[in-house]
Amino acid sequence: MPIATPEVYAEMLDRAKAGRYAYPAINVTSSQTLNAALRGFADAESDGIVQVSTGGAEYLSGPTIKDMVTGAAAFAAYAHEVARNYPVNVALHTDHCPKDKLDKFVRPLMQISKERVARGEEPLFQSHMWDGSAVPVAENLEIASELLDRAAEGKIVLEIEVGVVGGEEDGVENAINEKLYTTVEDGLAMVEALGLGEKGRYMAALTFGNVHGVYKPGNVKLRPEVLKSIQEAVGAKYGKEKPLSLVFHGGSGSLLSEIREALDYGVVKMNIDTDTQYCFTRPVADHMFRNYDGVLKVDGEVGNKKLYDPRVWGKAAEAGMAARVVEACEALRSTGTRMGR
């Protein structure tokens, strides 16, 4: 199947919330990591989301070029070609974009999609994230409102962050403290500014103790009940049950019970990067350590081309990452839920 259309993506998100499951959103940085994610979704019979960060997009353009729009557009073009060979629906997303990078990343990509839609084509990406966690809530929502108008013109879903995710990702670092918990007041302000779909579709990354990076299970102090309180407050005001489609950031080190509780409260998308990075790299390290005399020309020897061929260790890397994607689908209850089964 091709990359999900806006209509298919909307149905994916609606089905996830109704079914109390979420899609793994896998960060990718190359054709290999994209192929690994697609393989994992197919093996799990789950639809899914693949995404690029600002740093990932720079890398995809070439490490010496560092052009985020070029890298993102090239990734999307490649993904549109290879994804059609898999029996799952996959949406393309751009991850955290702070204020100082909007004009170099999200806004140009939205303009590309607007022009594509005007020509009768599908948008290049299905959703984009605006990360306004570093600015005051009022400014965050003002920018989000402007971006939501742009997104609607290109049939794009907007993701916003209201609250702060701790830890570090792509050079953005936040302290681990009480600011990691979105308040009910912030949730209500968000809906007052953005509506509940009538101005355009959006997902909300409300924070409940989320932290980017590597942590052992139990070290991250999540409070999923924060999501429940905000859903109930918004629902009571607008007469809707579980009105918000939520996103879970910083899931590494989370207990399965916490993940599942968050799903019950309306999480439909969970970002996964740290764990899949490790599961991609670990088989490569194993291959190199076990075959060092083949991958290196030790003492003037010629080495072993069959061992240093990038396809050899690359396949192992992809298999390792794909297995972790399958594990993520199982944790998020999306296994076997692909549309069209």
XYZ file of C-alpha atoms in Angstrom:
341
model
C 0.000 0.000 0.000
C 1.136 3.596 -0.492
C 1.779 6.050 2.305
C -1.476 6.768 4.156
C -3.733 9.403 2.616
C -5.121 12.112 4.923
C -8.383 10.187 5.082
C -6.659 6.913 5.975
C -4.508 8.640 8.579
C -7.587 10.174 10.196
C -9.217 6.746 10.324
C -6.060 5.227 11.800
C -6.059 7.743 14.636
C -9.790 7.395 15.274
C -9.552 3.597 15.375
C -6.618 3.744 17.751
C -8.398 5.950 20.261
C -11.603 3.920 20.084
C -9.655 0.669 20.444
C -7.363 1.964 23.227
C -4.166 1.307 21.314
C -1.462 3.532 19.863
C 0.910 3.497 16.923
C 4.651 3.387 17.480
C 6.185 6.496 15.877
C 9.682 5.378 14.903
C 12.403 7.953 14.332
C 14.502 7.135 11.278
C 17.701 8.639 9.902
C 18.418 6.569 6.781
C 16.942 4.222 4.215
C 18.086 1.307 6.385
C 16.299 2.473 9.512
C 13.195 3.243 7.443
C 13.256 -0.262 5.966
C 13.661 -1.700 9.460
C 10.625 0.210 10.708
C 8.512 -0.894 7.741
C 9.558 -4.507 8.250
C 8.668 -4.310 11.931
C 5.205 -2.916 11.240
C 4.574 -5.575 8.593
C 5.749 -8.379 10.899
C 3.410 -7.100 13.625
C 0.534 -6.563 11.160
C 0.257 -3.029 12.497
C -0.082 0.282 10.754
C 2.412 2.827 12.000
C 4.192 6.158 11.846
C 7.755 6.914 10.785
C 9.232 10.286 11.582
C 12.312 12.450 11.199
C 13.612 15.023 13.630
C 15.341 18.241 12.611
C 18.699 16.537 13.202
C 17.591 13.447 11.315
C 16.474 15.560 8.365
C 19.812 17.380 8.317
C 21.635 14.047 8.317
C 19.464 12.698 5.500
C 20.468 15.640 3.294
C 24.137 14.688 3.690
C 26.301 15.370 6.762
C 28.124 18.200 4.991
C 24.961 19.765 3.501
C 22.736 19.906 6.595
C 19.611 21.152 4.843
C 16.556 20.019 6.781
C 13.994 20.554 4.028
C 16.118 18.739 1.439
C 16.674 15.808 3.768
C 13.022 15.570 4.778
C 11.779 15.812 1.195
C 14.254 13.165 0.026
C 13.225 10.860 2.856
C 9.544 11.311 2.022
C 10.096 10.623 -1.675
C 11.988 7.419 -0.883
C 9.394 6.346 1.673
C 6.560 6.823 -0.819
C 8.282 4.388 -3.171
C 9.321 1.608 -0.789
C 6.320 1.668 1.578
C 3.922 0.626 -1.177
C 5.410 -2.871 -1.120
C 4.332 -3.499 2.489
C 0.820 -4.615 3.546
C 0.423 -1.844 6.119
C -0.462 1.844 6.158
C 2.346 4.159 7.182
C 2.117 7.872 7.940
C 5.084 10.246 7.620
C 5.688 12.746 10.406
C 8.263 15.339 11.402
C 9.284 15.316 15.063
C 10.146 18.128 17.525
C 10.584 21.506 15.833
C 11.335 24.450 18.139
C 10.520 28.074 17.342
C 13.908 28.967 15.869
C 13.643 26.190 13.260
C 10.053 26.638 12.100
C 11.024 28.802 9.113
C 13.754 26.349 8.099
C 11.758 23.152 8.511
C 8.032 22.918 9.226
C 6.740 25.977 7.398
C 8.549 25.206 4.108
C 7.403 21.567 4.276
C 3.821 22.690 4.890
C 4.071 24.965 1.848
C 5.236 22.031 -0.282
C 2.223 20.006 0.826
C -0.156 22.930 0.222
C 1.122 23.213 -3.351
C 0.844 19.444 -3.866
C -2.758 19.431 -2.622
C -3.599 22.371 -4.900
C -2.406 20.215 -7.816
C -4.650 17.367 -6.725
C -1.845 15.368 -5.122
C -1.452 14.068 -1.577
C 0.561 16.018 1.017
C 4.248 15.171 1.321
C 3.965 14.493 5.059
C 0.825 13.517 6.932
C 1.671 15.395 10.140
C 4.173 17.848 11.590
C 5.090 18.695 15.161
C 5.439 22.170 16.611
C 7.358 22.026 19.883
C 6.465 25.149 21.816
C 7.527 23.796 25.185
C 10.327 26.387 25.466
C 8.031 29.412 25.128
C 5.185 30.659 27.358
C 1.898 28.788 26.903
C 0.134 31.821 25.414
C 2.810 32.217 22.731
C 2.904 28.458 22.175
C -0.831 28.410 21.421
C -0.692 31.557 19.289
C 1.913 29.939 17.031
C 0.008 26.645 17.115
C -3.149 28.410 15.902
C -1.279 29.894 12.941
C 0.294 26.550 12.101
C -3.039 24.758 12.406
C -4.477 27.031 9.696
C -1.516 26.197 7.443
C -1.817 22.495 8.211
C -5.495 22.431 7.333
C -4.706 23.946 3.924
C -2.372 21.028 3.202
C -4.598 18.305 4.716
C -1.987 17.808 7.426
C -2.438 16.864 11.077
C -0.597 19.169 13.485
C 1.043 17.856 16.637
C 1.745 20.292 19.443
C 3.411 19.981 22.821
C 1.851 21.661 25.840
C 4.157 21.054 28.764
C 7.812 20.095 28.887
C 9.513 16.767 28.156
C 12.630 16.342 30.279
C 16.035 15.061 29.209
C 17.758 15.854 25.904
C 16.953 15.320 22.233
C 18.627 16.956 19.221
C 20.440 19.438 21.448
C 17.310 20.612 23.297
C 17.552 19.841 27.013
C 15.020 20.349 29.792
C 15.372 19.822 33.523
C 13.483 17.025 35.253
C 11.094 18.819 37.608
C 7.428 19.737 38.188
C 7.270 21.520 34.823
C 7.047 18.058 33.253
C 3.348 17.845 34.126
C 0.777 19.652 31.959
C -1.986 21.279 33.986
C -5.723 21.051 33.456
C -5.731 24.822 32.904
C -3.191 24.449 30.086
C -5.297 21.734 28.479
C -8.413 23.899 28.575
C -6.495 26.867 27.155
C -5.254 24.672 24.327
C -8.770 23.664 23.295
C -10.056 27.225 23.605
C -7.334 28.331 21.155
C -7.389 25.393 18.737
C -10.876 23.931 19.043
C -11.668 20.244 18.806
C -11.198 19.643 15.091
C -13.364 22.317 13.534
C -10.285 24.480 12.802
C -8.140 21.561 11.718
C -7.051 18.258 13.159
C -4.311 18.132 15.788
C -2.729 15.803 18.321
C -1.518 16.964 21.717
C 1.658 15.860 23.443
C 0.573 16.589 27.003
C 3.344 15.818 29.436
C 2.964 13.653 32.513
C 6.570 13.209 33.616
C 7.969 12.208 30.219
C 11.742 12.209 29.772
C 13.836 11.792 26.599
C 16.875 9.550 26.736
C 17.991 6.339 28.415
C 16.494 5.342 31.744
C 15.926 2.008 33.447
C 12.305 0.975 34.081
C 10.977 2.640 37.199
C 13.373 5.614 37.098
C 10.988 7.800 35.123
C 8.184 9.053 37.384
C 5.182 9.059 35.114
C 1.714 10.123 36.263
C -0.704 9.014 33.508
C -3.602 10.197 35.661
C -2.652 13.712 34.487
C -3.981 12.760 31.038
C -7.180 11.407 32.542
C -7.817 14.644 34.449
C -7.327 16.792 31.339
C -9.505 14.561 29.148
C -12.269 14.661 31.748
C -12.080 18.435 32.212
C -12.185 19.127 28.464
C -14.880 16.499 27.952
C -17.059 17.971 30.683
C -16.789 21.484 29.237
C -17.506 20.480 25.638
C -19.815 17.512 26.171
C -17.541 14.927 24.588
C -16.027 11.729 25.920
C -12.231 11.505 25.628
C -12.108 14.365 23.089
C -8.314 14.672 22.718
C -5.935 12.544 20.635
C -2.784 12.388 22.718
C 0.899 11.666 22.078
C 3.362 9.976 24.451
C 6.923 11.323 24.246
C 9.966 10.001 26.071
C 8.728 6.440 26.483
C 12.080 4.729 27.102
C 12.248 3.340 30.616
C 8.475 3.404 31.084
C 6.738 0.525 32.817
C 4.310 -1.466 30.661
C 1.553 -0.750 33.152
C 2.139 2.999 32.754
C 2.131 2.750 28.974
C -1.117 0.793 28.962
C -2.761 3.231 31.376
C -1.835 6.125 29.080
C -3.454 4.271 26.170
C -6.688 4.032 28.150
C -6.687 7.822 28.487
C -6.435 8.571 24.766
C -2.802 8.200 23.682
C -2.773 7.251 19.980
C 0.908 7.813 19.137
C 4.054 6.974 21.105
C 7.480 8.137 19.994
C 10.273 5.566 20.043
C 13.851 6.492 19.208
C 16.384 5.658 21.925
C 15.455 1.970 22.076
C 15.406 1.462 18.319
C 18.751 3.229 17.927
C 20.310 0.727 20.299
C 18.624 -2.264 18.674
C 19.950 -1.142 15.290
C 23.507 -0.593 16.532
C 23.867 -3.611 18.835
C 23.997 -6.262 16.046
C 26.580 -4.149 14.191
C 28.816 -4.025 17.262
C 28.425 -7.773 17.694
C 29.374 -8.391 14.069
C 32.434 -6.156 14.262
C 33.738 -7.646 17.519
C 33.267 -11.227 16.345
C 34.755 -10.593 12.908
C 37.346 -7.907 13.541
C 40.018 -9.720 11.558
C 37.641 -9.915 8.588
C 36.347 -6.358 8.641
C 39.821 -4.899 9.259
C 42.914 -5.433 7.166
C 44.896 -6.638 10.148
C 48.705 -6.761 9.786
C 48.558 -5.923 6.110
C 46.114 -8.723 5.188
C 43.227 -8.190 2.785
C 40.328 -8.758 5.173
C 37.156 -10.556 4.137
C 34.862 -8.703 1.761
C 31.961 -10.959 2.703
C 32.257 -9.669 6.266
C 32.840 -5.965 5.679
C 30.222 -5.631 2.925
C 27.783 -3.076 4.478
C 24.843 -5.199 3.355
C 25.958 -8.036 5.623
C 26.037 -6.142 8.898
C 23.310 -3.797 7.660
C 20.840 -6.679 7.386
C 21.602 -7.690 10.954
C 21.054 -4.114 12.104
C 17.716 -3.874 10.315
C 16.551 -7.197 11.749
C 17.446 -6.057 15.269
C 15.552 -2.798 14.922
C 12.555 -4.472 13.257
C 12.261 -6.865 16.198
C 12.135 -3.885 18.580
C 9.356 -2.310 16.486
C 7.371 -5.540 16.817
C 7.900 -5.378 20.583
C 6.642 -1.792 20.587
C 3.492 -2.767 18.702
C 2.794 -5.452 21.277
C 3.254 -3.000 24.163
C 0.962 -0.462 22.489
C -1.708 -3.069 21.597
C -1.488 -2.282 17.869
C -0.400 -5.800 16.849
C -2.833 -7.238 14.316
C -4.861 -4.041 13.977
C -3.795 -2.980 10.470
C -6.619 -1.607 8.366
C -7.735 -3.753 5.466
C -7.109 -7.092 7.184
